[in-house]
mmCIF file of C-alpha atoms in Angstrom:
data_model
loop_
_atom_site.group_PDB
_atom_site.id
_atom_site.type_symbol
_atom_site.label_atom_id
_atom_site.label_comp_id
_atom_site.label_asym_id
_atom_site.label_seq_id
_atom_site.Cartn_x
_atom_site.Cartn_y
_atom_site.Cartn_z
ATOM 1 C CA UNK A 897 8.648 -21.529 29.965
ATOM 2 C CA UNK A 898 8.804 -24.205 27.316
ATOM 3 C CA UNK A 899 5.451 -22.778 25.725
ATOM 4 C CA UNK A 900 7.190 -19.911 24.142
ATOM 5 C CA UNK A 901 7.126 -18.256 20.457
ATOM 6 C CA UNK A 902 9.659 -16.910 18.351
ATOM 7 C CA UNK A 903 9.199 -14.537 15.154
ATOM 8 C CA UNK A 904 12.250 -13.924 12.939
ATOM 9 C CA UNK A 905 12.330 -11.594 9.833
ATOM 10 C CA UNK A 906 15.201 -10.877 7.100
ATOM 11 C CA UNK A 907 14.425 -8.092 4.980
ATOM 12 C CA UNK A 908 15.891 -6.038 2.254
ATOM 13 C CA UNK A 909 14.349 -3.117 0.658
ATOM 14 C CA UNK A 910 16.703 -0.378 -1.200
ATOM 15 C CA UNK A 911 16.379 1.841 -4.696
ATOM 16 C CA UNK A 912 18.408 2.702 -7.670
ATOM 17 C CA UNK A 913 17.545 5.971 -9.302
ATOM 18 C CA UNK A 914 18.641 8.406 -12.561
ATOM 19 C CA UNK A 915 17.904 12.239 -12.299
ATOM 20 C CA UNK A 916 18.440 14.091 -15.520
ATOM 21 C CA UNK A 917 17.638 18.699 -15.493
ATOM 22 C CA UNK A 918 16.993 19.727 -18.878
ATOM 23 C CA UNK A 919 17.154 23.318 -17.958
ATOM 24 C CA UNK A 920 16.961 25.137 -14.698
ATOM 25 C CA UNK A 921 12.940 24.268 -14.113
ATOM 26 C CA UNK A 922 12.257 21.166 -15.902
ATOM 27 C CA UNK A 923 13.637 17.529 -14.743
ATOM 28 C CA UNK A 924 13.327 13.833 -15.110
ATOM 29 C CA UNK A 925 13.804 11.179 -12.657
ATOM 30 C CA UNK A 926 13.422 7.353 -13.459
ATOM 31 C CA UNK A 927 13.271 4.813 -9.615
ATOM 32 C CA UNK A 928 12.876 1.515 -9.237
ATOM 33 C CA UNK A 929 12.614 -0.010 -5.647
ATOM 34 C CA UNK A 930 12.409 -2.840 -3.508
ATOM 35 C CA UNK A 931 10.933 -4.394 -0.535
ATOM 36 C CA UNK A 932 11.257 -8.199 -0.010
ATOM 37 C CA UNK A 933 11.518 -9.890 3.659
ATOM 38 C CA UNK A 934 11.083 -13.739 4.442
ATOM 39 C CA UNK A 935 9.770 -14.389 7.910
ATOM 40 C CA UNK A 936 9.088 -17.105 10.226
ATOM 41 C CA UNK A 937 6.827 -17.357 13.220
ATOM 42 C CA UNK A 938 7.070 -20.897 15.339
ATOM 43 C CA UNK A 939 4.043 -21.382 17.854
ATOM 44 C CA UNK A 940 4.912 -24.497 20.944
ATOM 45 C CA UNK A 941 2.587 -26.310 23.181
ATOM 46 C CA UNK A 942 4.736 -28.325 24.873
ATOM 47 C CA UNK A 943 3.020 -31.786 26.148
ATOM 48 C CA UNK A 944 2.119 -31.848 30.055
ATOM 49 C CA UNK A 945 0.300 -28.121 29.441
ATOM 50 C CA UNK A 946 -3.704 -27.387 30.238
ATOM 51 C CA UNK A 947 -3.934 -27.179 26.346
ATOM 52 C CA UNK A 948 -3.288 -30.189 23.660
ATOM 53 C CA UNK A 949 0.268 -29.916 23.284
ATOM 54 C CA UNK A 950 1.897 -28.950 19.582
ATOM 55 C CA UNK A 951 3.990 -26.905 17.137
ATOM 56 C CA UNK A 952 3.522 -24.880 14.065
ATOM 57 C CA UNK A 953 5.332 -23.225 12.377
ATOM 58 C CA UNK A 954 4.203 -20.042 9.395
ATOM 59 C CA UNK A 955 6.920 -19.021 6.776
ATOM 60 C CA UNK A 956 6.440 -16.255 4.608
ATOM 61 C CA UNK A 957 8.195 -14.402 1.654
ATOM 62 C CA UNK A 958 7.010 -10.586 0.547
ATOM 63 C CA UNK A 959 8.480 -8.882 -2.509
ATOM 64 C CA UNK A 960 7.093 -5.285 -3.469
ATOM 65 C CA UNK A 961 8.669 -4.030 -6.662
ATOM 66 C CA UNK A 962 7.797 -0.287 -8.011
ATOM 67 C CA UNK A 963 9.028 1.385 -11.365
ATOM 68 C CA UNK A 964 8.563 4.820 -11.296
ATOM 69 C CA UNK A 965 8.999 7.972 -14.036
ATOM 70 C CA UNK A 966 7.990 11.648 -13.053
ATOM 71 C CA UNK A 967 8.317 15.182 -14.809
ATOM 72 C CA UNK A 968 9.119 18.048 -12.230
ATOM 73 C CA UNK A 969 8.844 21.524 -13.239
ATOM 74 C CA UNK A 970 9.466 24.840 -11.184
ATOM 75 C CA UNK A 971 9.100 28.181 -12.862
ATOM 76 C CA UNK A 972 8.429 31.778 -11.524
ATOM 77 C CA UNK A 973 7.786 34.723 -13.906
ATOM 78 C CA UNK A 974 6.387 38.236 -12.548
ATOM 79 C CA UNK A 975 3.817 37.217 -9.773
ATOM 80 C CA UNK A 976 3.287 33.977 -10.931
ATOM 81 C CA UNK A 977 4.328 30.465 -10.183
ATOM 82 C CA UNK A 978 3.753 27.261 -11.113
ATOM 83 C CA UNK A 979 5.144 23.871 -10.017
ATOM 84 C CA UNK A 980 4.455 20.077 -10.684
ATOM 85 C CA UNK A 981 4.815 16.545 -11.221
ATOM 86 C CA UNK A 982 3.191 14.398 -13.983
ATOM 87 C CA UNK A 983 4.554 10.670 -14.040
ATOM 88 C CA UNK A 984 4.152 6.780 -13.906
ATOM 89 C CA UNK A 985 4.298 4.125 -11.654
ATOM 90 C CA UNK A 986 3.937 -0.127 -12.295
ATOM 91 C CA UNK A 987 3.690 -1.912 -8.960
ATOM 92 C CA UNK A 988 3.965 -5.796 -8.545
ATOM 93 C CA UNK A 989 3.450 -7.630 -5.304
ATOM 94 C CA UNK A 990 4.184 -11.215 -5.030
ATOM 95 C CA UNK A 991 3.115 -12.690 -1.191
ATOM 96 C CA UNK A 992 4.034 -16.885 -1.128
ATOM 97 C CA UNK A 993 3.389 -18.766 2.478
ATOM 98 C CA UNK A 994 3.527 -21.754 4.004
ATOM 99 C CA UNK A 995 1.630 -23.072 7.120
ATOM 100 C CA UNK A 996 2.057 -25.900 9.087
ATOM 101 C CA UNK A 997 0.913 -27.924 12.862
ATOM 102 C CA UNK A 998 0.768 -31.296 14.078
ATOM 103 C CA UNK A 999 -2.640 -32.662 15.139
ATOM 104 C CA UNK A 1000 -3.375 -34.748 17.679
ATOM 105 C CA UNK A 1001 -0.874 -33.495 19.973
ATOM 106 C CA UNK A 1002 3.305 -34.583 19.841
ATOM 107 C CA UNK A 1003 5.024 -37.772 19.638
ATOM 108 C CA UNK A 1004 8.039 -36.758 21.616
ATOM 109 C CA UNK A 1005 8.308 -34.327 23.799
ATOM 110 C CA UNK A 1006 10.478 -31.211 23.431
ATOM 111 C CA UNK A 1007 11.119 -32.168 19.469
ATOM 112 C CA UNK A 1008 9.726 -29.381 17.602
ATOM 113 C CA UNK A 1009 9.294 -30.608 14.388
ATOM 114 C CA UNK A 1010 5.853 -30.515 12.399
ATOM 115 C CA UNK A 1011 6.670 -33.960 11.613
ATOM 116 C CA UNK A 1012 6.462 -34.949 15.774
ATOM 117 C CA UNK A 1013 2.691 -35.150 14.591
ATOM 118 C CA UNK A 1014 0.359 -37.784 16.431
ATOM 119 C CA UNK A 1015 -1.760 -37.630 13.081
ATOM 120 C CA UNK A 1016 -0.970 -36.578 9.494
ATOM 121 C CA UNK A 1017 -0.140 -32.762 9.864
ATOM 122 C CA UNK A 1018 -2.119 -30.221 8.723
ATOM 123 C CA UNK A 1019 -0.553 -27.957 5.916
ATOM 124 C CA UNK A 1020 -1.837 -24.872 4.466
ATOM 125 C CA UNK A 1021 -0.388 -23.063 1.235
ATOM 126 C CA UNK A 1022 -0.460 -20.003 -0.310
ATOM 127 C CA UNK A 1023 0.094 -17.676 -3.435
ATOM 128 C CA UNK A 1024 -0.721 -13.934 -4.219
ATOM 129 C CA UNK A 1025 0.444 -11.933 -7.122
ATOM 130 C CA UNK A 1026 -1.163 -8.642 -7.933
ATOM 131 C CA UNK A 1027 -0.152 -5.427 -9.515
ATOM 132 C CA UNK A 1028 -1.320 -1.991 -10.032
ATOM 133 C CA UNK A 1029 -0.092 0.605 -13.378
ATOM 134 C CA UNK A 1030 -0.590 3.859 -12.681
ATOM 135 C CA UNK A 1031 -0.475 7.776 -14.510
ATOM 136 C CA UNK A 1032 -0.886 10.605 -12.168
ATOM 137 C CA UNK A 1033 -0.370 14.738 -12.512
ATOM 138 C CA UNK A 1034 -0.226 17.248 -9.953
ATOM 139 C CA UNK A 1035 0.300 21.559 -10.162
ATOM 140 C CA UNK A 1036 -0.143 24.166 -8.015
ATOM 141 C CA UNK A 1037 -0.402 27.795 -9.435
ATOM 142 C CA UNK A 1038 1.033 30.832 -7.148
ATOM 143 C CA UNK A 1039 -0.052 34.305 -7.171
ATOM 144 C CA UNK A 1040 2.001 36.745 -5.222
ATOM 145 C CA UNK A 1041 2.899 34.177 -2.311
ATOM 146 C CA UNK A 1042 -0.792 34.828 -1.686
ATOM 147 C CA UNK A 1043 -3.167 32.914 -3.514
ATOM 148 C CA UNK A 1044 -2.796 29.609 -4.474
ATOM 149 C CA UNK A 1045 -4.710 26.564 -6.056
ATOM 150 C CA UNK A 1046 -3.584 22.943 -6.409
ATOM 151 C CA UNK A 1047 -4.572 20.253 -8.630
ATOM 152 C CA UNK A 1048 -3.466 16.490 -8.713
ATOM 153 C CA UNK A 1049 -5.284 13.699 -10.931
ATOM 154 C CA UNK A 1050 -4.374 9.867 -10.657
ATOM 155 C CA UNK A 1051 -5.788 6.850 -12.686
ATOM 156 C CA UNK A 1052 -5.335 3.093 -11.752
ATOM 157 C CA UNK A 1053 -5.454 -0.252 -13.157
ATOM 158 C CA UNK A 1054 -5.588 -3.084 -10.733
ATOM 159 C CA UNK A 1055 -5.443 -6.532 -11.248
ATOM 160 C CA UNK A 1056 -7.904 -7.245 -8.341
ATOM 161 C CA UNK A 1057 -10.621 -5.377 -9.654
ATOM 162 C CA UNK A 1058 -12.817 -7.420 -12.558
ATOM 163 C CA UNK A 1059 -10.752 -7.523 -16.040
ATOM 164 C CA UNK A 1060 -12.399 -4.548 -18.516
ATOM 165 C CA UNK A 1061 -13.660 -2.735 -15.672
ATOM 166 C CA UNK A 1062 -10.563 -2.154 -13.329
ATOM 167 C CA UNK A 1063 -9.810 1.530 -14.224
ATOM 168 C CA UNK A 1064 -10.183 3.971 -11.699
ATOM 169 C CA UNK A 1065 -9.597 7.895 -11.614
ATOM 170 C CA UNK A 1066 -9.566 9.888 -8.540
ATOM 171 C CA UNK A 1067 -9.014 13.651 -8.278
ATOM 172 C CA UNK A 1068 -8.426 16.819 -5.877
ATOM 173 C CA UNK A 1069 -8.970 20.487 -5.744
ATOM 174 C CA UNK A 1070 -7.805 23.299 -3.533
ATOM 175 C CA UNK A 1071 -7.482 26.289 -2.942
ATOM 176 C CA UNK A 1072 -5.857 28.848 -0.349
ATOM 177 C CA UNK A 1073 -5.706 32.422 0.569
ATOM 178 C CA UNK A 1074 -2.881 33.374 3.278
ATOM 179 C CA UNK A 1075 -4.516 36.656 4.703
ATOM 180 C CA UNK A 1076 -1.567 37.087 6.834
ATOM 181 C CA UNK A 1077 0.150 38.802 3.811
ATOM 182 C CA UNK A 1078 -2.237 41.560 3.278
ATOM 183 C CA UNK A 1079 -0.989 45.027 4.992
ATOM 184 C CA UNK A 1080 -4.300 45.351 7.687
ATOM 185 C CA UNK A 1081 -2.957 41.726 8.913
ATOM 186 C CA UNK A 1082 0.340 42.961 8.858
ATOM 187 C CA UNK A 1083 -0.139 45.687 11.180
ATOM 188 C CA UNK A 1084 -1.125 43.268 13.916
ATOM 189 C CA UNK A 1085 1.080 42.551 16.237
ATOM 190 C CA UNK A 1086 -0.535 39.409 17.904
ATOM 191 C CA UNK A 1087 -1.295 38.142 14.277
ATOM 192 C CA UNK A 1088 2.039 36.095 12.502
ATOM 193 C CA UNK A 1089 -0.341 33.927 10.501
ATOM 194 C CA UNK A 1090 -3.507 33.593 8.756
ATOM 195 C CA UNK A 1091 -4.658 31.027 6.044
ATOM 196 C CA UNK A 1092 -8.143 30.362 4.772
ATOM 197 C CA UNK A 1093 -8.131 27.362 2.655
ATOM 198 C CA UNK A 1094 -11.075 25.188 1.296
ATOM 199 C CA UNK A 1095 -10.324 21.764 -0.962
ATOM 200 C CA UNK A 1096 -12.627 18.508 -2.254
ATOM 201 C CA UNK A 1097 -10.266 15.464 -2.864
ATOM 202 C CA UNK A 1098 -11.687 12.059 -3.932
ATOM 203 C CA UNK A 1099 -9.074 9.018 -3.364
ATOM 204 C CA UNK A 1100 -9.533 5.410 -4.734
ATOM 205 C CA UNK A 1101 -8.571 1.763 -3.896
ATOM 206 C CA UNK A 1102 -8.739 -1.510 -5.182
ATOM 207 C CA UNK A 1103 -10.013 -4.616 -3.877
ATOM 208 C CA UNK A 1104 -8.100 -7.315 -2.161
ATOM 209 C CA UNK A 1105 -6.125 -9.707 -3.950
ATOM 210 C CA UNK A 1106 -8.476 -12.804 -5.262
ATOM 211 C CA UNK A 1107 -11.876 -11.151 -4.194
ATOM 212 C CA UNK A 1108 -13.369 -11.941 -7.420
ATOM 213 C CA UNK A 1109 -14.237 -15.574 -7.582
ATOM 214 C CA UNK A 1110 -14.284 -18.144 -5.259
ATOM 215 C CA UNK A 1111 -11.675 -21.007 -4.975
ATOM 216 C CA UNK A 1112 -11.235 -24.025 -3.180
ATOM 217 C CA UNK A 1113 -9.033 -24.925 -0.151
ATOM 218 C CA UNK A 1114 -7.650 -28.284 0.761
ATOM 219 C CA UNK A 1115 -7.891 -29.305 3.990
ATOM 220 C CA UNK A 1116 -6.957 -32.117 6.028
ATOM 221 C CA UNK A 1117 -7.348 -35.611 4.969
ATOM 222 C CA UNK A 1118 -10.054 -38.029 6.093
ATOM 223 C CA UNK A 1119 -8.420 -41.054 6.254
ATOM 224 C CA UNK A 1120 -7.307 -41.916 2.315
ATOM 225 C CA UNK A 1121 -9.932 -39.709 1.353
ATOM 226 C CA UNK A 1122 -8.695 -35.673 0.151
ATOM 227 C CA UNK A 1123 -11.311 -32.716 1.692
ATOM 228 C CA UNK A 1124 -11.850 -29.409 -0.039
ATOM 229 C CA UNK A 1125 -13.921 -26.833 1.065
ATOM 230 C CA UNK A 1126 -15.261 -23.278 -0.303
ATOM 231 C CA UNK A 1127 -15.084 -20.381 1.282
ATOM 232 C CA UNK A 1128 -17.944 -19.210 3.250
ATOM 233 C CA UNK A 1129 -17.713 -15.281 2.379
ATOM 234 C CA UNK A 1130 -19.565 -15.492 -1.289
ATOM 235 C CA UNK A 1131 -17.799 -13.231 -3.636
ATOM 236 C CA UNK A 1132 -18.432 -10.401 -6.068
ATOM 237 C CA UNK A 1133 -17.083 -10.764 -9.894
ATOM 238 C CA UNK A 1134 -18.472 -7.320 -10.285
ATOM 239 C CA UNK A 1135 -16.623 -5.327 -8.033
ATOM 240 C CA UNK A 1136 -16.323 -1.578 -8.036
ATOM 241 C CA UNK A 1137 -13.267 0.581 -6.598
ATOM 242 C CA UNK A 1138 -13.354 1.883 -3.268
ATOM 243 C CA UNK A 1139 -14.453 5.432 -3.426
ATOM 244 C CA UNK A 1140 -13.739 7.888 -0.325
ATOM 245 C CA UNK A 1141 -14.614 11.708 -0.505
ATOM 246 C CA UNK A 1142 -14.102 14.609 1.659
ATOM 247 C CA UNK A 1143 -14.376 18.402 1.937
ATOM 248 C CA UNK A 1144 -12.054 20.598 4.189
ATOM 249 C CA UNK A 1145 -12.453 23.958 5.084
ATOM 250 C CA UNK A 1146 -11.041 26.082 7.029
#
C-alpha cells in the first residue's frame, strides 16, 4: 500500500467566436480556441519492497491554440443546390516537461522528494513547439435530392516536415445516387432506402515534431564528468508527408 501512484491534471480548453450573414446564403465566421492542461504523474517504491526503492515524479504543460476563418454558403435555385465551406486555419502546439527519479534507492524512508536521492538524481527535460497553416475548400452540388457529388481540397504547411518542402495537398471526390427516390423504388413496400455511392479521398499528415535531425540528450553524470548521448533511431532531413488513400463503394 505505500507503493502507490497518483496522476493529477488541470485543464482548460474554451473558444471565442464572431459570426457575421451577409445575405440569407452566404456567412463568415472567425474562432479561435484553446486547449492547455498541466499534469503531474508521481511513481513510489517505497524502501523494504522486492524492487530498489524510489520516487519520480513527470510534470507536464500542453497548450493547443487554433485560429480559424471559413466562408459558408447555402443556395437552392430550381433543382439545384449547392453548399460549402472554403476557409483557414493556423495551429500552434507548445508541449514543455519535466522528468525526474532518485537513483540508488532513498535516503529516508516515506519522504518523497526527488531530492531523498542516494546518488545525484536523474533529470530529464523537454521542449516541443510546432505548428501547422492551413487553406481548405469543400462543396457539394444537389440535383433533385437525388444526385449528388462532393468535393473538399486541403493544403498544409508543417513545421515538422523539411523547410522548402513542407507543403502538402490532399483531396476527395464523391459521388451518390439515392435510388430510393425514383418511382419503381417507391412502389416497394419493403424498400424505405436505397443509396449507391462511390468516392476516392486522399488524406495527409505530417511528421512528428523534431524528426528531422538528430540532437543530443544529457544524461546522468559520471562522477564530475557531464554524458550526452545520440539517439539511436537515425533520422531523415528529407522527409515526405504521410500519404493514405482509399476507394469506397457501395
Amino acid at each position: 500500500f505505500k507503493n502507490y501512484n497518483n496522476d493529477k491534471r488541470n485543464r482548460i480548453f474554451g473558444y471565442s467566436s464572431l459570426n457575421y450573414k451577409f445575405n440569407d446564403w452566404v456567412s463568415a465566421k472567425t474562432k479561435v480556441s484553446i486547449d492547455s492542461y498541466t499534469e503531474v504523474q508521481n511513481e513510489r517504491i517505497a524502501i523494504g519492497s522486492v524492487d530498489q526503492s524510489s520516487f519520480s515524479s513527470y510534470t507536464r504543460q500542453s497548450q493547443e491554440l487554433n485560429y480559424d476563418f471559413m466562408l459558408n454558403f447555402n443556395k437552392t435555385f430550381d433543382n439545384f443546390s449547392i453548399t460549402g465551406i472554403a476557409g483557414a486555419n493556423a495551429r500552434r502546439n507548445t508541449v514543455e516537461s519535466v522528468y525526474g527519479a532518485t537513483v540508488g534507492g532513498l535516503v529516508v524512508p516515506d519522504l518523497w522528494a526527488i531530492s531523498n536521492s542516494v546518488s545525484p538524481v536523474y533529470v530529464s527535460e523537454s521542449l516541443a513547439l510546432w505548428g501547422t497553416n492551413s487553406i481548405y475548400a469543400s462543396v457539394s452540388f444537389g440535383y433533385k435530392d437525388f444526385w449528388y457529388i462532393d468535393l473538399t481540397d486541403r493544403y498544409d504547411i508543417s513545421s515538422t516536415l523539411p523547410e522548402g518542402d513542407n507543403g502538402f495537398n490532399y483531396y476527395s471526390a464523391s459521388t451518390s445516387l439515392l435510388l430510393s427516390e425514383l418511382d419503381f423504388f417507391k412502389e416497394l413496400p419493403v424498400l424505405s432506402f436505397l443509396k449507391l455511392r462511390a468516392n476516392y479521398a486522399e488524406v495527409g499528415n505530417d511528421a512528428p515534431v523534431y524528426s528531422l535531425n538528430p540532437t543530443y540528450s544529457k544524461g546522468t553524470n559520471w562522477g564530475s564528468n557531464a554524458l550526452f548521448s545520440v539517439n539511436s533511431t537515425l533520422l531523415n532531413p528529407n522527409l515526405l508527408p504521410e500519404r493514405t488513400k482509399s476507394f469506397e463503394l457501395g
